[in-house]
mmCIF file of C-alpha atoms and ligand atoms in Angstrom:
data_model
loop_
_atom_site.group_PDB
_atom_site.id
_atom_site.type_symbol
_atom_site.label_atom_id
_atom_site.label_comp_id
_atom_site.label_asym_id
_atom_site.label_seq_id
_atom_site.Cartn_x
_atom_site.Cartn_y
_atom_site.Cartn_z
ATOM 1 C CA UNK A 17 23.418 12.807 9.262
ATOM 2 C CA UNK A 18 23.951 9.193 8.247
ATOM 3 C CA UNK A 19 21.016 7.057 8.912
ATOM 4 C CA UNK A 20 21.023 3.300 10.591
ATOM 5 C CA UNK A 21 21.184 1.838 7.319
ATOM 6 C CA UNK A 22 23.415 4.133 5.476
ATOM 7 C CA UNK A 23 20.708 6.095 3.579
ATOM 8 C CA UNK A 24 20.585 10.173 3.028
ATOM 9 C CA UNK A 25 17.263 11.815 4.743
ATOM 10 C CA UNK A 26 15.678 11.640 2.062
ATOM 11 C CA UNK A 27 16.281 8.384 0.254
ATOM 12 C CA UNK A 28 13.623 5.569 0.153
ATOM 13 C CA UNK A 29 14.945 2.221 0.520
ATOM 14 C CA UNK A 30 15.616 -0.036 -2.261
ATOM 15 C CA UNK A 31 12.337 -1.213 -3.636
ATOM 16 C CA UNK A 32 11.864 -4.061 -5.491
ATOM 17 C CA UNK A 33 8.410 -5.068 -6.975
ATOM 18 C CA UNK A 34 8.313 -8.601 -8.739
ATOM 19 C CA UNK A 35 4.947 -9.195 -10.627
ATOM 20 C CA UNK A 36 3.624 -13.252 -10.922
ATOM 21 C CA UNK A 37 4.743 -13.684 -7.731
ATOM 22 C CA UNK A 38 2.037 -16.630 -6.861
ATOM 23 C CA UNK A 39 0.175 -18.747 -9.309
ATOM 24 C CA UNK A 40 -3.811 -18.637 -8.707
ATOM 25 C CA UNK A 41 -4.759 -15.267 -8.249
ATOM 26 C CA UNK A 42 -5.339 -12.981 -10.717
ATOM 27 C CA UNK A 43 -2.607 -10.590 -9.640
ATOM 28 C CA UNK A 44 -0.045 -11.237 -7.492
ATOM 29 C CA UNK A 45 3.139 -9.082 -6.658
ATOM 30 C CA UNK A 46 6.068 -9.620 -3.531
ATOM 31 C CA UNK A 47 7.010 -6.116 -3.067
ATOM 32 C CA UNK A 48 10.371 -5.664 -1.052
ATOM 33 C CA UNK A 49 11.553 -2.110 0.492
ATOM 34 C CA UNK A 50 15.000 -2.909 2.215
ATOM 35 C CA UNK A 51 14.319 -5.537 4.533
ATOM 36 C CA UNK A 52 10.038 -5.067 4.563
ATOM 37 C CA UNK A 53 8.501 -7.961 2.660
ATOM 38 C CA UNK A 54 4.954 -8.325 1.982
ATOM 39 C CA UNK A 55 2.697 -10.420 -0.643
ATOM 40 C CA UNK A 56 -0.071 -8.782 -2.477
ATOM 41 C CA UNK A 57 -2.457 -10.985 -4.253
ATOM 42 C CA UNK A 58 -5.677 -9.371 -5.642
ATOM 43 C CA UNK A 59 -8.599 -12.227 -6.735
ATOM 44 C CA UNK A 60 -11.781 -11.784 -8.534
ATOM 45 C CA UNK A 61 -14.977 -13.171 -6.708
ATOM 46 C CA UNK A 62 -18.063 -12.470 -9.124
ATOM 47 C CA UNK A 63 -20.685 -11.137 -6.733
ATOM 48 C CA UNK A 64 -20.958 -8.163 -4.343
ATOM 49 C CA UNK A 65 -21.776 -7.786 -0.763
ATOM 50 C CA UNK A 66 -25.442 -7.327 -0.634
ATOM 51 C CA UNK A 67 -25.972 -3.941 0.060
ATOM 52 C CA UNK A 68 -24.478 -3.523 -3.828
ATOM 53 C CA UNK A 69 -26.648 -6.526 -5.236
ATOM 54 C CA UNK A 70 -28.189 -5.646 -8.382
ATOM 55 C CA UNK A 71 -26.446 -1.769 -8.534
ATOM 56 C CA UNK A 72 -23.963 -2.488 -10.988
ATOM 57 C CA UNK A 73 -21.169 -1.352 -8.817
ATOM 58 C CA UNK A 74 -18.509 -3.421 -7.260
ATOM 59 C CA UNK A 75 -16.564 -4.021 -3.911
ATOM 60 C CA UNK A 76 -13.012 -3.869 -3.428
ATOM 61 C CA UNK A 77 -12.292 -4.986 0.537
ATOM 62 C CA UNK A 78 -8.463 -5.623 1.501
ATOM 63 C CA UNK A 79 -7.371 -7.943 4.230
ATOM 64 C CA UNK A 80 -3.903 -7.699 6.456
ATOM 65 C CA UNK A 81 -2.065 -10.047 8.091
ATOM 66 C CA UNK A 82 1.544 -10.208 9.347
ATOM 67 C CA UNK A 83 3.037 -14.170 9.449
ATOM 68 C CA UNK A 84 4.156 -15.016 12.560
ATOM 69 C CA UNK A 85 7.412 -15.278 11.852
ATOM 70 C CA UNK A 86 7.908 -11.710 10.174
ATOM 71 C CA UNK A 87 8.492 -10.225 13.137
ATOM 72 C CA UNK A 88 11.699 -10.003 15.735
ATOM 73 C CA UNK A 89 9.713 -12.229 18.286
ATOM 74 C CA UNK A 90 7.249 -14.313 17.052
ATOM 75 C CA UNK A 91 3.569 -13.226 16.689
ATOM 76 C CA UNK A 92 0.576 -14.780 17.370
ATOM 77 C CA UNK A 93 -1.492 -15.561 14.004
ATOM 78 C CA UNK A 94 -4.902 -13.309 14.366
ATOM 79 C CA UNK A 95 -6.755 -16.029 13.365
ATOM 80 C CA UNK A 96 -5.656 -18.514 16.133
ATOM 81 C CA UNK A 97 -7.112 -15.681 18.808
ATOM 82 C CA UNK A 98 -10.200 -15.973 16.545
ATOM 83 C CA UNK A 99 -10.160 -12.434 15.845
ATOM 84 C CA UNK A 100 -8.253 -9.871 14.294
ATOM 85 C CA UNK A 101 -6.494 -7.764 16.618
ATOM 86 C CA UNK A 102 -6.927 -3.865 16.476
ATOM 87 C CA UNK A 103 -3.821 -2.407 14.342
ATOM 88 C CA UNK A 104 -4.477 -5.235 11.526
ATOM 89 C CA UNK A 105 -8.315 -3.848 10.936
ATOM 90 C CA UNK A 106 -7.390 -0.654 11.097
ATOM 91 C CA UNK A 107 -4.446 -1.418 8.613
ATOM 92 C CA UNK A 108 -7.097 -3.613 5.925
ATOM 93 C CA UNK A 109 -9.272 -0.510 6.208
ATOM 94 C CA UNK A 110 -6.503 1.721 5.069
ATOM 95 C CA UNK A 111 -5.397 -0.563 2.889
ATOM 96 C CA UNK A 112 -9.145 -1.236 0.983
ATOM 97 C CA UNK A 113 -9.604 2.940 1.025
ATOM 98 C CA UNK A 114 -6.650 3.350 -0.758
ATOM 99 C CA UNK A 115 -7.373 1.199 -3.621
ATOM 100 C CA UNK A 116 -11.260 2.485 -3.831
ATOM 101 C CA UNK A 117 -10.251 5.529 -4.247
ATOM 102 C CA UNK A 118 -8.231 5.005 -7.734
ATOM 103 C CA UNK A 119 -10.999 2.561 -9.026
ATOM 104 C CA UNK A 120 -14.136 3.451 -10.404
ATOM 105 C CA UNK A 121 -16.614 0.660 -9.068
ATOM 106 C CA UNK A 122 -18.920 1.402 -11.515
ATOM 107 C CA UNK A 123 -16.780 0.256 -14.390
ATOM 108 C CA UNK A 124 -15.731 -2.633 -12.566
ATOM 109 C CA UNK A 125 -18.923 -4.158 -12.524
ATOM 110 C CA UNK A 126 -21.105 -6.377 -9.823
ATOM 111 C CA UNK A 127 -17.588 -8.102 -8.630
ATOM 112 C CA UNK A 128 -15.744 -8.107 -6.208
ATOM 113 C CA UNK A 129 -11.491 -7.760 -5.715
ATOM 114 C CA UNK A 130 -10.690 -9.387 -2.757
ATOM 115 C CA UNK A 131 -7.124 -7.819 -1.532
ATOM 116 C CA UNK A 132 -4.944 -9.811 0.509
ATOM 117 C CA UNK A 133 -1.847 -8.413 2.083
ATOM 118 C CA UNK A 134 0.468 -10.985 3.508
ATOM 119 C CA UNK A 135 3.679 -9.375 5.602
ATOM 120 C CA UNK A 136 6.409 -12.153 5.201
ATOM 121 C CA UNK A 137 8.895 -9.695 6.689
ATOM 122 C CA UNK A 138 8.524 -6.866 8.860
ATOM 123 C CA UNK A 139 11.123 -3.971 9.031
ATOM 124 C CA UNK A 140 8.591 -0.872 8.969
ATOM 125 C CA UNK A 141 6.052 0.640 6.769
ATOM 126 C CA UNK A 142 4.550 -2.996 6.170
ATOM 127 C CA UNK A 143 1.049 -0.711 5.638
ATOM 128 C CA UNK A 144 2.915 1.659 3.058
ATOM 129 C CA UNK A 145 4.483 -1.183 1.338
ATOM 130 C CA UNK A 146 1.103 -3.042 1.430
ATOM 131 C CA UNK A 147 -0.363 -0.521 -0.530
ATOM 132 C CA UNK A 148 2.192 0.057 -3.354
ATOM 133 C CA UNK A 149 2.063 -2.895 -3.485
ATOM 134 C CA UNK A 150 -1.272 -3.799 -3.884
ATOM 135 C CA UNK A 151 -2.014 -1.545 -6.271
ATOM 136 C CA UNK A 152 0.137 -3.395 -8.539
ATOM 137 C CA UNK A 153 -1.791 -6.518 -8.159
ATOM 138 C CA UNK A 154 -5.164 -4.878 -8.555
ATOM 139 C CA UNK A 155 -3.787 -3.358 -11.841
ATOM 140 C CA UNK A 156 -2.971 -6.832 -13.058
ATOM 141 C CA UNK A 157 -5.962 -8.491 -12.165
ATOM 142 C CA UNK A 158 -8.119 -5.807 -13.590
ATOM 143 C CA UNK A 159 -5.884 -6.129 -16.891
ATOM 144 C CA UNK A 160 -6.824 -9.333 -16.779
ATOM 145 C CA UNK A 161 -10.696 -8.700 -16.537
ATOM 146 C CA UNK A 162 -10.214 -5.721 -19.196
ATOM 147 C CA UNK A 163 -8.663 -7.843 -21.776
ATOM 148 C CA UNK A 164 -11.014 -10.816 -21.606
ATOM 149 C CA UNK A 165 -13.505 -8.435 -22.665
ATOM 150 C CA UNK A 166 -15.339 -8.708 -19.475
ATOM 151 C CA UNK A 167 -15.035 -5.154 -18.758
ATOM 152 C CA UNK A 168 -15.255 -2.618 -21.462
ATOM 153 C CA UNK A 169 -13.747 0.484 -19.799
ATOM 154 C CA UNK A 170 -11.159 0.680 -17.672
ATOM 155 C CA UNK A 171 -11.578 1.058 -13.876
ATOM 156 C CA UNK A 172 -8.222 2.365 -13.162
ATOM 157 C CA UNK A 173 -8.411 6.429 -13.021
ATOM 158 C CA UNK A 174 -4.760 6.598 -11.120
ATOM 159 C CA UNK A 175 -2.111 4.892 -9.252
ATOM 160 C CA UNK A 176 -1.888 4.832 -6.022
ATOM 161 C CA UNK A 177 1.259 4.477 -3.590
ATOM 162 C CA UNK A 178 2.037 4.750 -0.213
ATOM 163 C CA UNK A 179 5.327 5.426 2.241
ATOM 164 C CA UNK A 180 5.956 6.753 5.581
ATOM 165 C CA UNK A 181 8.059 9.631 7.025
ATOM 166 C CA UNK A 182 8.850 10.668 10.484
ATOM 167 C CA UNK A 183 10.744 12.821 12.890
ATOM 168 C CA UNK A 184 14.117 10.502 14.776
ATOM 169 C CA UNK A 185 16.113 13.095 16.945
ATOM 170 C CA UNK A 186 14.220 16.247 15.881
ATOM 171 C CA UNK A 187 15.372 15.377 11.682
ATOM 172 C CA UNK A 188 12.833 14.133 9.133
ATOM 173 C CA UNK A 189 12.931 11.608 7.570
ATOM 174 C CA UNK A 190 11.753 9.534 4.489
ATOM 175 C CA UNK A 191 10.734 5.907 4.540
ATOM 176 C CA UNK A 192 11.402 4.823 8.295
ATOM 177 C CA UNK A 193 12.605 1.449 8.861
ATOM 178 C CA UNK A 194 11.562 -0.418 12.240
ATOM 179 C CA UNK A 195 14.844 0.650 13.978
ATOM 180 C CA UNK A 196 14.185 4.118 13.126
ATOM 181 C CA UNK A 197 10.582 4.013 13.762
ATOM 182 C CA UNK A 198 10.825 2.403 17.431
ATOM 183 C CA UNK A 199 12.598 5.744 18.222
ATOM 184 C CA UNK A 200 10.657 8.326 16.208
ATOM 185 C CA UNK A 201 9.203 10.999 18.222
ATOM 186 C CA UNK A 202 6.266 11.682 14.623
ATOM 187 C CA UNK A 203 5.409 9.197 12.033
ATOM 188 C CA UNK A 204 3.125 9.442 9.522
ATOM 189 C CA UNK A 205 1.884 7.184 6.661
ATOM 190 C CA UNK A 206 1.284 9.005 3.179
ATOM 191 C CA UNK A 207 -0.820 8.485 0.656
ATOM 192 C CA UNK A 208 -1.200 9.827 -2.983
ATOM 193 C CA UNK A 209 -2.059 9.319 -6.121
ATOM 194 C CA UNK A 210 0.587 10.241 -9.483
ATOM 195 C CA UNK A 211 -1.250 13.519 -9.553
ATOM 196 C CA UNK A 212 0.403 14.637 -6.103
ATOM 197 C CA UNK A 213 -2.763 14.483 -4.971
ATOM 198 C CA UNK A 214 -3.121 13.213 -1.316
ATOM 199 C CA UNK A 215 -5.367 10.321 -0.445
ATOM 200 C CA UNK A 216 -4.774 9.864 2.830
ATOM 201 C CA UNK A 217 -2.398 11.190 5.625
ATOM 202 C CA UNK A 218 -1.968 9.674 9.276
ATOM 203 C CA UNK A 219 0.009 11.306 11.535
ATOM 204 C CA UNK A 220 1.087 11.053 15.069
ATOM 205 C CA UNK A 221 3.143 13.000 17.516
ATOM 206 C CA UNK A 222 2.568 11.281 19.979
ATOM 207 C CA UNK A 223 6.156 12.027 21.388
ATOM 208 C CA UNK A 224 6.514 15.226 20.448
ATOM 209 C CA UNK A 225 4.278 17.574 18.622
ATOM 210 C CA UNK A 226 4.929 18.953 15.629
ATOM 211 C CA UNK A 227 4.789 22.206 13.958
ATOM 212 C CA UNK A 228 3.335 23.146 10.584
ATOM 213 C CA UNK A 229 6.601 23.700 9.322
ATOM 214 C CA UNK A 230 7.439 20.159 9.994
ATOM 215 C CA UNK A 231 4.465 18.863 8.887
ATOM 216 C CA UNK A 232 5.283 21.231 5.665
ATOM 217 C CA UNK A 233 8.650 19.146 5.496
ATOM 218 C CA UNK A 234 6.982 16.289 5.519
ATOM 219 C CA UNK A 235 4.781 16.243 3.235
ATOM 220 C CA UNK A 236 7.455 17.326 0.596
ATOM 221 C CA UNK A 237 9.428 14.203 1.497
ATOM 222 C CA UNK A 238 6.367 11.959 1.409
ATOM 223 C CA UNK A 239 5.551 13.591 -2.443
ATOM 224 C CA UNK A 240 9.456 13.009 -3.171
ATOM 225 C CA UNK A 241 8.780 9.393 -1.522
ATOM 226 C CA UNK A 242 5.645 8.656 -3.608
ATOM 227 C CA UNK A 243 6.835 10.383 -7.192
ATOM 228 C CA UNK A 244 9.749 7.450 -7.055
ATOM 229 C CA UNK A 245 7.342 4.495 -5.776
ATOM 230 C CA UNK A 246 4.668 5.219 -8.605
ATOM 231 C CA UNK A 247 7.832 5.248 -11.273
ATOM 232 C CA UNK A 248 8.964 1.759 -10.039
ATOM 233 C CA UNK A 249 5.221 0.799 -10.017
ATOM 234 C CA UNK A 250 5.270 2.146 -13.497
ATOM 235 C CA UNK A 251 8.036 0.045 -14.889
ATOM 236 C CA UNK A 252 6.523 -3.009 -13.117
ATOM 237 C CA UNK A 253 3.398 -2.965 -15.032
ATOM 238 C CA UNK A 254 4.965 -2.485 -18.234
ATOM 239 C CA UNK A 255 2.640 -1.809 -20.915
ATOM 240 C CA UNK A 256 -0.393 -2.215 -18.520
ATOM 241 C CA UNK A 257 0.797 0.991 -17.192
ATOM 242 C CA UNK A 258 0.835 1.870 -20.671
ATOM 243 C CA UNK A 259 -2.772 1.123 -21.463
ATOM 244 C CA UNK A 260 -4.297 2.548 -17.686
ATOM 245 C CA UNK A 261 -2.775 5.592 -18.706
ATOM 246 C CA UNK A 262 -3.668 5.942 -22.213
ATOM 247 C CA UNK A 263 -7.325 4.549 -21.607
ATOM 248 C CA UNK A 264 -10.914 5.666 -20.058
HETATM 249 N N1 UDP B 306 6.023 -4.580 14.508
HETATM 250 C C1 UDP B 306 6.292 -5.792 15.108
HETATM 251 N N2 UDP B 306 5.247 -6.467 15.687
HETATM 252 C C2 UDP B 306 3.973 -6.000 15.673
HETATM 253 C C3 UDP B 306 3.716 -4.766 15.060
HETATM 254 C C4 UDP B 306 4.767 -4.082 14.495
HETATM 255 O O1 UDP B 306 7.430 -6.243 15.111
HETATM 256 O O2 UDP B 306 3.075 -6.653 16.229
HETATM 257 C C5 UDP B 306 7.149 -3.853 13.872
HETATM 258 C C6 UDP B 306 7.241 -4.172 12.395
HETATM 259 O O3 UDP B 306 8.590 -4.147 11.973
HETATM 260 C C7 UDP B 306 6.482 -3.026 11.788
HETATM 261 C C8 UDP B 306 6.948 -1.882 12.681
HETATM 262 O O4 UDP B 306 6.936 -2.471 13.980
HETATM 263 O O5 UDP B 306 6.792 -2.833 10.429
HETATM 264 C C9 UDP B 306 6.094 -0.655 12.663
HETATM 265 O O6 UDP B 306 4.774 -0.976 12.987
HETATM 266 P P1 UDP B 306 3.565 -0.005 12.699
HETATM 267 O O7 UDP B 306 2.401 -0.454 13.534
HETATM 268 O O8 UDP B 306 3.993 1.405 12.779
HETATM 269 O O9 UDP B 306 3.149 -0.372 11.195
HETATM 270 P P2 UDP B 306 3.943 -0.297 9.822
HETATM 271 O O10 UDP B 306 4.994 0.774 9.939
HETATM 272 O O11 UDP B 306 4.526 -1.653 9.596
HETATM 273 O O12 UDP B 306 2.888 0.050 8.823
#
């Protein structure tokens, strides 16, 4: 079957990951898959929440936020309700486990990495893409920390990417656009590191549930999904990938 947009089952959309993106923060990436556009800045704060004061360990905490303009009809801004609504906390969490769970905090230090994921354009898997994403920026502003010599080891143990899959008319797929996913009877949001090891998995059939043998299915498309992201993540960072790899 030939998808919405063209693609085969299992082919992620085109994914574009430009590095510099903005000019303060200490990393800052636009990462594009098809029509899903999001900006991922990462900034250093030197201090810690309190409950890490004086432990040596640092903080990473992400925050989401879709502009109100990203979206078919136009959305409300969180912060003009004066709180954030339900599926953007839920998303930051995600978003700030993700990251934590490739960095050693020790080795970062007492400071913090604010992330902050800005959706300019939403066509599905803004949450996926946030975290691809973001891990990009993270690895740049930790670069950064690493070679002013204010870190002496590096932080980074792995990468980290993200992308969703789902079930449209009883097929699975990879990488589900909004069109797809507003008729997907399962979708699930995949996360792993580039040792095929999983980091987190959410998954809902909410419409219709699913067997193991689908869930076997996939999870091999989500690995396929996540092998290519952490390659193009790879190429992005250049020789920083270079050095995270080569150095503990
Ligand atoms: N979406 C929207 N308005 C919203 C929330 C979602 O238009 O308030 C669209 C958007 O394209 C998004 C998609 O629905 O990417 C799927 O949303 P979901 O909550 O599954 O999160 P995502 O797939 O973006 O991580």
């Amino acid at each position: 079957m030939i998808r919405i947009d063209g693609r085969k089952f299992d082919q992620i959309r085109d994914v574009k990951i430009t590095r510099n993106f903005t000019k303060y923060a200490e990393g800052s990436v636009l990462i594009e898959m098809g029509e899903t556009k999001v900006l991922c800045t990462a900034s250093i704060e030197e201090k810690v929440p309190p409950f890490l004061r004086n432990t040596g360990t640092g903080w990473i905490n992400a925050e989401y936020s879709m502009l109100p303009r990203s979206t078919q009809q136009r959305k409300v801004r969180d912060s003009s309700k004066g709180k954030i609504d339900g599926r953007s906390q839920e998303i930051q969490r995600l978003i700030g486990r993700a990251i934590r769970s490739v960095v050693d905090l020790n080795k970062l230090g007492e400071r913090t990495i604010w992330v902050d994921c800005d959706v300019i354009q939403a066509d599905g898997g803004t949450r996926t893409a946030s975290i691809t994403g973001a891990f990009v920026a993270v690895a740049e502003a930790i670069y950064k920390l690493y070679s002013d010599g204010l870190i002496k080891k590096m932080p980074i143990q792995n990468f980290v990417s993200a992308i969703s899959v789902g079930i449209v008319n009883d097929e699975c797929l990879l990488d589900i656009c909004y069109a797809e996913d507003s008729n997907a009877q399962v979708d699930m949001n995949i996360i792993m590191t580039d040792r095929c090891e999983f980091v987190e998995v959410q998954g809902t059939g909410e419409e219709r549930p699913f067997s193991r043998k689908d869930l076997n299915k996939l999870l091999e498309l989500g690995e396929k999904g996540n092998k290519e992201l952490i390659r193009i993540q790879r190429a992005a960072l250049g020789k920083i990938a270079d050095e995270i790899l080569g150095m503990d």
